[in-house]
Amino acid sequence: MSDFFELRDSQHLSVICEKMKASLSTCNRKERRILHVDLDAFFVSVEQVLNPALRGKPVVVGGEPGARGVVASASYEARAYGLYAGMSLTTAYRLCPEAIFIRGSFPRYRDASARFMAILAEFTPYLEPVGIDEAYLDLTGFEPVYGSTWGTALRIKQRIRDEIKITASVGIATSKLVAKIASDMAKPDGLLEVATGEERLFLAPLPIVKLPCVGPKMERSLKGMGVTTIGELANLPVPLLKANLGPLGEAIHRYALGIDERKVEPPQAAKSISRETTFIEDTLDYNFLKAILRYLSERVGAELRREGRKARCVTLKLRYADFDSITRSRTLREATNADQVIFGVGVVLLEKALCQRRQLVRLIGIGASSLIGEQKQLSLLDSSIERWERLDRAIDRIRNRYGFTAIQRGQSLPLKDIFSTENGDYVFATPSLSR
Ligand code: TTP
Ligand code: MG
């Protein structure tokens, strides 16, 4: 059996991490092996998986050609016509009228992204997701166990291709900076490793805009100094750069030399999970508030379950028409992620708050805090809560596939007549909730 399959076993992964730590202590910082993995034309690629007839064609995700939006993702075939992310759809249509324009569906991309990150997480705990389709991995010290970093990168690419059916590009280098530039150069479906000590040479011919802190303004300043390539920037004396660009001058010079000591930082677990929404019109309609609270509780519960966590504290938030906000919390006897329990506590807090102050409400929110890992919980739960939790999981599976509104529970049903739906979810005034 290969290491690759062995690594799918999480117990084995922790053994490997122990070995890796031992090897890390003897490893020079300059010899870090950082990977940057980025999916190719991500939104378009997901659409091509669903509809293989789109493969090999100029495809744009972002909206219909007449719409006011911009290109979110363009297939490499579309890029050959000069299309790129951020270009207005009108211009994209003018340049390539034969392109296929798709509005896209965020839940589908979120789902593919979660599967992508889950594959990466099997290779190292030192994983830093960046945005929806890219991540850094620190594989420093892994070679004695995994084999070469190059081979591991190939296995990562293969897993993504086999399981998500889309291609990824990977850069390998001693730093995040150089690994990211390398993956970008390798696109699409490429793999590029910059050998230790070759960073400066690798960067030298590239335009300065490839460096992370060079935006249009900085580019203008540097061009004013006669600098267009990273190599030219690296050759300038630091005092001159500092005089012209301020403190950033020194940092940017280090980048130009390929020096970047930023660590791969795994995300910190959130201390609380909450969802809230502001209404288009302030309201005191109790049934409406309850229906929204049910919806928000289900969103909080689903997120807790997705993260494998439970909460011991539930907090209700209300903002009144005069912008005055209150929060009311209750600590639970046992941690839970059951929608029914979160909602039940929320309703009690809501009723109490409305009794104390009858004023129009402009925002309602519910949050879960004092979080623990699911597995830490002893099985003291009463069986009705266990049943709810099982039901929640079954509903999560359906919603992950078909959207939130694919399955609805009684208390939130009134929302059906009030809000329109898009891509399987309600469209609220708070856009992030609609995804
Ligand atoms: P990118 O990785 O920047 O772009 P991409 O994956 O489409 O193409 P490639 O990496 O091969 O160059 O962004 C990932 C997704 O994020 C992209 O598919 C759509 C979304 N996105 C936007 O919605 N708006 C944007 O302006 C950009 C740049 C990306
Ligand atoms: Mg990408």
Coordinates of C-alpha atoms and ligand atoms in Angstrom, one line a residue:
M1 CA 0.0 0.0 0.0
S2 CA 1.3 3.5 -0.9
D3 CA 1.8 6.3 1.6
F4 CA -0.9 8.1 -0.2
F5 CA -3.6 5.6 0.9
E6 CA -2.1 5.3 4.3
L7 CA -2.4 9.0 4.8
R8 CA -6.2 8.8 4.4
D9 CA -6.3 7.4 7.9
S10 CA -6.3 10.2 10.3
Q11 CA -4.6 8.2 13.1
H12 CA -1.8 7.5 10.7
L13 CA -1.6 11.2 9.9
S14 CA -0.9 12.1 13.5
V15 CA 1.9 9.5 13.7
I16 CA 3.3 11.0 10.6
C17 CA 3.1 14.5 12.1
E18 CA 5.1 13.3 15.1
K19 CA 7.8 12.0 12.8
M20 CA 7.6 15.2 10.8
K21 CA 8.1 17.4 13.9
A22 CA 11.3 15.5 14.7
S23 CA 12.6 16.0 11.2
L24 CA 11.5 19.7 11.3
S25 CA 13.7 20.4 14.2
T26 CA 16.7 19.6 12.1
C27 CA 15.4 21.5 9.1
N28 CA 16.7 24.9 8.1
R29 CA 14.0 27.6 7.7
K30 CA 15.4 28.4 4.3
E31 CA 14.5 24.9 3.2
R32 CA 10.8 25.3 3.8
R33 CA 8.6 23.4 1.3
I34 CA 5.5 25.5 0.8
L35 CA 2.8 24.5 -1.7
H36 CA 0.3 26.9 -3.2
V37 CA -2.6 25.0 -4.8
D38 CA -5.2 26.9 -6.9
L39 CA -8.0 25.4 -8.9
D40 CA -8.2 26.3 -12.6
A41 CA -11.0 28.5 -13.8
F42 CA -12.9 27.3 -10.7
F43 CA -16.5 28.4 -11.2
V44 CA -16.4 27.5 -14.9
S45 CA -14.8 24.1 -14.2
V46 CA -17.6 23.2 -11.7
E47 CA -20.1 24.1 -14.4
Q48 CA -18.2 21.9 -16.9
V49 CA -18.4 19.0 -14.5
L50 CA -22.2 19.3 -14.4
N51 CA -22.5 19.9 -18.1
P52 CA -19.6 18.2 -20.0
A53 CA -20.8 19.8 -23.3
L54 CA -19.2 23.0 -22.0
R55 CA -15.7 21.5 -22.0
G56 CA -13.2 23.0 -24.4
K57 CA -15.4 26.0 -25.1
P58 CA -15.3 29.7 -24.2
V59 CA -17.4 29.8 -21.1
V60 CA -18.1 32.7 -18.7
V61 CA -19.6 32.5 -15.2
G62 CA -21.0 35.8 -14.0
G63 CA -24.2 36.5 -15.7
E64 CA -26.1 36.9 -19.0
P65 CA -24.4 39.1 -21.5
G66 CA -26.9 41.9 -21.2
A67 CA -26.6 42.0 -17.4
R68 CA -24.7 44.7 -15.5
G69 CA -22.3 42.4 -13.7
V70 CA -18.8 41.3 -14.4
V71 CA -17.0 38.1 -15.4
A72 CA -16.4 36.0 -12.2
S73 CA -14.6 33.2 -14.0
A74 CA -13.6 32.6 -17.6
S75 CA -12.5 29.3 -19.2
Y76 CA -9.0 29.3 -20.7
E77 CA -10.7 29.1 -24.1
A78 CA -12.5 32.4 -23.3
R79 CA -9.3 34.0 -22.1
A80 CA -7.8 33.4 -25.5
Y81 CA -10.3 36.2 -26.7
G82 CA -8.9 38.6 -24.0
L83 CA -11.6 37.8 -21.4
Y84 CA -10.7 37.9 -17.7
A85 CA -12.3 38.1 -14.2
G86 CA -13.6 41.5 -13.4
M87 CA -14.2 42.5 -17.0
S88 CA -17.8 43.8 -17.6
L89 CA -20.1 41.3 -19.2
T90 CA -20.9 43.8 -21.9
T91 CA -17.2 44.0 -22.9
A92 CA -16.8 40.2 -22.6
Y93 CA -19.8 39.7 -25.0
R94 CA -18.3 42.2 -27.5
L95 CA -15.0 40.4 -27.5
C96 CA -16.4 36.9 -27.7
P97 CA -20.1 36.8 -28.6
E98 CA -19.9 33.0 -29.1
A99 CA -19.0 32.5 -25.5
I100 CA -21.5 30.6 -23.3
F101 CA -22.6 32.9 -20.4
I102 CA -23.8 31.3 -17.2
R103 CA -25.1 33.0 -14.1
G104 CA -23.7 30.4 -11.8
S105 CA -24.7 28.9 -8.4
F106 CA -22.7 29.7 -5.3
P107 CA -23.8 26.6 -3.3
R108 CA -22.3 24.4 -6.0
Y109 CA -19.0 26.2 -5.8
R110 CA -19.1 26.2 -2.0
D111 CA -19.6 22.4 -2.0
A112 CA -16.8 21.8 -4.5
S113 CA -14.5 24.1 -2.4
A114 CA -15.3 22.1 0.8
R115 CA -14.4 18.9 -1.0
F116 CA -11.2 20.4 -2.3
M117 CA -10.1 21.6 1.1
A118 CA -11.0 18.3 2.7
I119 CA -8.6 16.5 0.2
L120 CA -5.8 19.0 1.1
A121 CA -6.4 18.5 4.8
E122 CA -5.5 14.8 4.5
F123 CA -2.0 15.8 3.5
T124 CA -1.0 18.2 6.3
P125 CA -2.5 19.9 9.3
Y126 CA -0.5 23.0 8.2
L127 CA -3.1 24.1 5.7
E128 CA -4.2 27.7 5.2
P129 CA -7.2 28.1 2.9
V130 CA -7.2 31.4 1.0
G131 CA -10.5 32.3 -0.6
I132 CA -12.6 29.7 -2.2
D133 CA -10.3 27.8 -4.5
E134 CA -6.7 28.2 -3.2
A135 CA -4.7 27.2 -0.2
Y136 CA -1.1 27.1 1.1
L137 CA 0.3 23.8 2.5
D138 CA 3.5 23.6 4.5
L139 CA 5.1 20.3 3.8
T140 CA 8.5 21.1 5.4
G141 CA 10.0 18.0 6.8
F142 CA 7.5 15.7 5.2
E143 CA 9.9 14.2 2.7
P144 CA 11.3 11.3 4.8
V145 CA 7.7 10.0 5.2
Y146 CA 5.9 11.2 2.1
G147 CA 8.7 11.0 -0.4
S148 CA 9.5 14.0 -2.6
T149 CA 7.4 17.2 -2.3
W150 CA 7.1 17.1 -6.1
G151 CA 5.6 13.5 -5.9
T152 CA 3.2 14.7 -3.2
A153 CA 2.1 17.6 -5.3
L154 CA 1.4 15.2 -8.2
R155 CA -0.7 13.0 -5.8
I156 CA -2.6 16.1 -4.6
K157 CA -3.4 17.1 -8.2
Q158 CA -4.5 13.5 -9.1
R159 CA -6.8 13.3 -6.1
I160 CA -8.4 16.6 -7.0
R161 CA -8.8 15.4 -10.6
D162 CA -10.2 12.0 -9.6
E163 CA -12.6 13.2 -6.9
I164 CA -13.7 16.7 -8.0
K165 CA -13.1 16.2 -11.7
I166 CA -11.3 19.5 -12.1
T167 CA -7.7 20.5 -12.5
A168 CA -5.5 22.4 -10.1
S169 CA -2.2 24.1 -10.5
V170 CA 0.5 23.9 -7.9
G171 CA 3.6 25.9 -7.1
I172 CA 6.3 24.7 -4.7
A173 CA 8.9 27.0 -3.1
T174 CA 10.5 28.1 0.1
S175 CA 7.9 30.8 0.7
K176 CA 4.3 31.6 0.2
L177 CA 5.2 34.5 -2.1
V178 CA 7.2 32.4 -4.6
A179 CA 4.9 29.3 -4.4
K180 CA 1.9 31.5 -5.3
I181 CA 3.7 33.1 -8.3
A182 CA 4.9 29.6 -9.4
S183 CA 1.4 28.1 -9.3
D184 CA 0.1 31.1 -11.3
M185 CA 2.8 30.6 -13.9
A186 CA 2.0 26.9 -14.1
K187 CA -1.6 27.4 -15.0
P188 CA -3.6 25.6 -16.2
D189 CA -3.1 22.1 -14.8
G190 CA 0.5 22.7 -14.1
L191 CA 3.2 22.0 -11.4
L192 CA 6.2 24.2 -11.0
E193 CA 8.9 23.9 -8.3
V194 CA 11.4 26.7 -7.6
A195 CA 14.5 25.1 -6.2
T196 CA 15.9 26.5 -2.9
G197 CA 18.3 29.4 -3.6
E198 CA 16.8 30.0 -7.1
E199 CA 14.1 32.4 -5.9
R200 CA 15.7 35.6 -6.9
L201 CA 16.6 34.3 -10.4
F202 CA 13.1 32.9 -10.9
L203 CA 11.4 36.3 -10.0
A204 CA 13.9 38.6 -11.8
P205 CA 12.3 38.6 -15.3
L206 CA 8.7 39.0 -14.0
P207 CA 6.8 42.2 -14.0
I208 CA 6.6 44.0 -10.7
V209 CA 2.8 43.6 -10.5
K210 CA 3.3 39.9 -9.7
L211 CA 4.4 41.0 -6.2
P212 CA 1.6 41.0 -3.7
C213 CA 1.8 44.6 -2.5
V214 CA 2.2 46.2 -5.9
G215 CA -1.1 47.7 -6.9
P216 CA -1.6 50.3 -9.6
K217 CA -0.4 53.2 -7.4
M218 CA 2.8 51.4 -6.3
E219 CA 3.4 50.3 -9.9
R220 CA 3.2 53.9 -11.1
S221 CA 5.7 55.0 -8.4
L222 CA 8.1 52.2 -9.3
K223 CA 7.8 52.8 -13.0
G224 CA 8.6 56.5 -12.2
M225 CA 11.9 55.2 -10.8
G226 CA 12.5 53.3 -14.0
V227 CA 11.6 49.8 -12.6
T228 CA 9.4 47.4 -14.5
T229 CA 10.7 44.0 -13.6
I230 CA 11.2 42.3 -10.2
G231 CA 14.9 41.9 -11.0
E232 CA 15.3 45.7 -11.5
L233 CA 13.6 46.3 -8.2
A234 CA 15.9 43.8 -6.4
N235 CA 18.9 45.7 -7.8
L236 CA 17.9 49.0 -6.3
P237 CA 19.4 50.2 -3.0
V238 CA 17.0 49.8 0.0
P239 CA 17.6 53.4 1.2
L240 CA 16.4 54.7 -2.1
L241 CA 13.3 52.6 -2.0
K242 CA 12.6 53.7 1.6
A243 CA 13.0 57.3 0.6
N244 CA 10.5 56.9 -2.3
L245 CA 8.0 54.4 -0.9
G246 CA 8.3 54.8 2.9
P247 CA 8.6 51.7 5.2
L248 CA 7.0 49.5 2.5
G249 CA 10.1 50.1 0.4
E250 CA 12.1 47.7 2.5
A251 CA 9.5 45.0 2.6
I252 CA 9.0 45.1 -1.1
H253 CA 12.7 44.8 -1.7
R254 CA 12.8 41.6 0.4
Y255 CA 10.0 40.2 -1.7
A256 CA 11.9 41.1 -4.8
L257 CA 14.8 39.0 -3.5
G258 CA 12.3 36.1 -2.9
I259 CA 12.5 36.5 0.9
D260 CA 9.1 36.0 2.6
E261 CA 8.9 34.5 6.0
R262 CA 5.2 34.5 6.4
K263 CA 4.0 31.3 8.0
V264 CA 1.3 29.0 6.7
E265 CA -1.3 29.7 9.3
P266 CA -4.2 27.3 9.8
P267 CA -7.4 29.2 10.5
Q268 CA -8.3 29.6 14.1
A269 CA -11.5 27.9 15.2
A270 CA -14.3 30.5 15.6
K271 CA -15.4 31.2 19.2
S272 CA -19.0 31.7 18.2
I273 CA -21.3 31.1 15.2
S274 CA -24.1 33.5 14.6
R275 CA -26.5 34.5 11.8
E276 CA -28.6 37.7 11.7
T277 CA -30.6 39.7 9.2
T278 CA -32.0 43.2 8.9
F279 CA -35.6 43.6 7.6
I280 CA -36.5 45.7 4.7
E281 CA -39.3 47.1 6.9
D282 CA -39.2 47.2 10.7
T283 CA -41.8 44.8 12.2
L284 CA -43.5 43.6 15.4
D285 CA -45.2 40.6 13.7
Y286 CA -44.5 37.8 16.1
N287 CA -45.1 34.9 13.7
F288 CA -42.8 36.5 11.1
L289 CA -40.1 37.0 13.7
K290 CA -40.5 33.4 14.9
A291 CA -40.2 32.1 11.3
I292 CA -37.1 34.1 10.7
L293 CA -35.6 32.9 14.0
R294 CA -36.3 29.3 13.0
Y295 CA -34.5 29.9 9.7
L296 CA -31.5 31.6 11.4
S297 CA -31.4 28.8 14.0
E298 CA -31.2 26.2 11.3
R299 CA -28.4 28.1 9.6
V300 CA -26.5 28.3 12.9
G301 CA -27.1 24.6 13.6
A302 CA -26.0 23.5 10.1
E303 CA -22.8 25.5 10.5
L304 CA -22.1 23.9 13.9
R305 CA -22.6 20.5 12.5
R306 CA -20.5 21.3 9.4
E307 CA -17.6 22.2 11.8
G308 CA -18.3 19.2 14.1
R309 CA -19.1 21.4 17.1
K310 CA -21.7 21.9 19.7
A311 CA -22.6 25.0 21.7
R312 CA -23.4 25.5 25.4
C313 CA -24.7 29.0 25.1
V314 CA -27.4 30.5 22.8
T315 CA -27.7 34.3 22.4
L316 CA -30.6 36.2 20.8
K317 CA -29.9 39.7 19.3
L318 CA -32.5 42.3 18.5
R319 CA -32.0 45.7 17.1
Y320 CA -35.0 48.0 17.5
A321 CA -36.3 50.7 15.1
D322 CA -34.3 53.3 17.1
F323 CA -31.1 51.3 16.4
D324 CA -30.8 50.3 20.1
S325 CA -29.5 46.7 20.3
I326 CA -29.9 44.1 23.0
T327 CA -28.6 40.6 23.4
R328 CA -30.0 37.9 25.7
S329 CA -28.2 34.7 26.4
R330 CA -29.0 31.4 28.0
T331 CA -26.5 28.7 29.0
L332 CA -27.7 25.1 28.3
R333 CA -27.3 22.1 30.5
E334 CA -25.7 20.2 27.7
A335 CA -24.0 21.3 24.6
T336 CA -26.0 20.8 21.4
N337 CA -26.1 21.5 17.7
A338 CA -29.7 20.5 17.3
D339 CA -31.7 23.2 15.4
Q340 CA -34.8 22.5 17.6
V341 CA -32.9 23.3 20.8
I342 CA -31.2 26.4 19.4
F343 CA -34.6 27.7 18.1
G344 CA -36.4 26.7 21.3
V345 CA -34.1 28.7 23.5
G346 CA -34.2 31.6 20.9
V347 CA -38.0 31.7 21.1
V348 CA -38.0 31.8 24.9
L349 CA -35.6 34.7 24.8
L350 CA -37.5 36.5 22.1
E351 CA -40.8 36.2 23.9
K352 CA -39.2 37.6 27.1
A353 CA -37.5 40.5 25.2
L354 CA -40.8 41.4 23.4
C355 CA -42.7 41.4 26.7
Q356 CA -40.1 43.8 28.2
R357 CA -40.1 46.1 25.2
R358 CA -42.8 46.3 22.5
Q359 CA -41.1 48.3 19.8
L360 CA -40.6 47.7 16.1
V361 CA -37.7 45.4 15.4
R362 CA -35.2 46.1 12.5
L363 CA -32.8 43.2 13.0
I364 CA -32.9 39.8 14.6
G365 CA -30.0 37.4 15.1
I366 CA -29.1 34.2 16.9
G367 CA -25.7 33.0 18.0
A368 CA -24.1 29.9 19.5
S369 CA -21.1 30.2 21.8
S370 CA -19.1 28.2 24.4
L371 CA -18.3 25.8 21.6
I372 CA -16.9 22.3 22.1
G373 CA -15.9 19.5 19.7
E374 CA -18.8 17.1 19.0
Q375 CA -16.8 14.1 20.1
K376 CA -16.0 15.6 23.5
Q377 CA -19.6 15.2 24.5
L378 CA -20.4 12.2 26.7
S379 CA -23.6 10.6 25.6
L380 CA -25.9 11.9 28.3
L381 CA -28.3 13.4 25.8
D382 CA -31.9 12.4 26.1
S383 CA -33.0 10.3 23.2
S384 CA -35.3 13.0 21.7
I385 CA -32.4 15.4 21.3
E386 CA -30.4 12.6 19.7
R387 CA -33.2 12.0 17.3
W388 CA -33.4 15.7 16.4
E389 CA -29.7 15.7 15.7
R390 CA -30.0 12.7 13.4
L391 CA -32.8 14.3 11.6
D392 CA -30.8 17.6 11.2
R393 CA -28.0 15.6 9.6
A394 CA -30.3 14.0 7.1
I395 CA -31.7 17.4 6.3
D396 CA -28.2 18.9 6.0
R397 CA -27.4 16.3 3.3
I398 CA -30.4 17.2 1.3
R399 CA -29.8 20.9 1.6
N400 CA -26.1 20.6 0.7
R401 CA -27.2 19.1 -2.5
Y402 CA -30.4 20.9 -3.4
G403 CA -30.3 24.2 -1.4
F404 CA -31.9 25.3 1.8
T405 CA -35.5 25.6 0.5
A406 CA -35.4 22.0 -0.8
I407 CA -36.7 21.0 2.6
Q408 CA -38.5 23.2 5.1
R409 CA -39.8 22.8 8.6
G410 CA -43.2 24.1 9.8
Q411 CA -42.1 27.1 11.8
S412 CA -40.2 28.7 8.9
L413 CA -42.8 27.9 6.3
P414 CA -44.4 31.4 6.4
L415 CA -41.2 32.7 4.8
K416 CA -42.1 31.0 1.6
D417 CA -44.9 33.5 0.9
I418 CA -42.7 36.5 1.9
F419 CA -39.3 36.0 0.3
S420 CA -38.3 35.1 -3.3
T421 CA -35.8 32.3 -3.7
E422 CA -32.7 32.1 -5.7
N423 CA -30.5 29.0 -6.2
G424 CA -32.4 27.1 -3.5
D425 CA -32.3 29.8 -0.8
Y426 CA -34.3 32.8 0.3
V427 CA -33.1 36.2 -0.9
F428 CA -32.9 38.4 2.2
A429 CA -31.7 42.0 2.5
T430 CA -28.5 40.5 4.0
P431 CA -26.8 39.0 0.9
S432 CA -24.4 36.7 2.8
L433 CA -27.4 34.9 4.3
S434 CA -28.7 34.1 0.8
R435 CA -25.7 32.0 0.0
Ligands
TTP1 P1 -9.4 32.7 -9.2 O1 -8.6 31.5 -8.7 O2 -8.7 34.0 -9.2 O3 -9.8 32.5 -10.7 P2 -10.2 31.1 -11.5 O4 -10.1 29.9 -10.6 O5 -11.5 31.3 -12.2 O6 -9.1 31.0 -12.6 P3 -7.6 30.6 -12.5 O7 -7.3 30.4 -11.0 O8 -7.4 29.4 -13.3 O9 -6.8 31.8 -13.0 O10 -10.8 32.8 -8.5 C1 -11.5 31.7 -8.0 C2 -13.0 31.9 -8.2 O11 -13.4 33.0 -7.5 C3 -13.4 32.2 -9.6 O12 -13.6 30.9 -10.4 C4 -14.6 33.0 -9.5 C5 -14.4 33.7 -8.2 N1 -14.0 35.1 -8.5 C6 -15.0 36.1 -8.5 O13 -16.2 35.8 -8.3 N2 -14.7 37.3 -8.9 C7 -13.4 37.7 -9.2 O14 -13.1 38.9 -9.5 C8 -12.3 36.7 -9.1 C9 -10.9 37.0 -9.5 C10 -12.7 35.4 -8.8
MG2 MG -8.4 29.5 -9.4

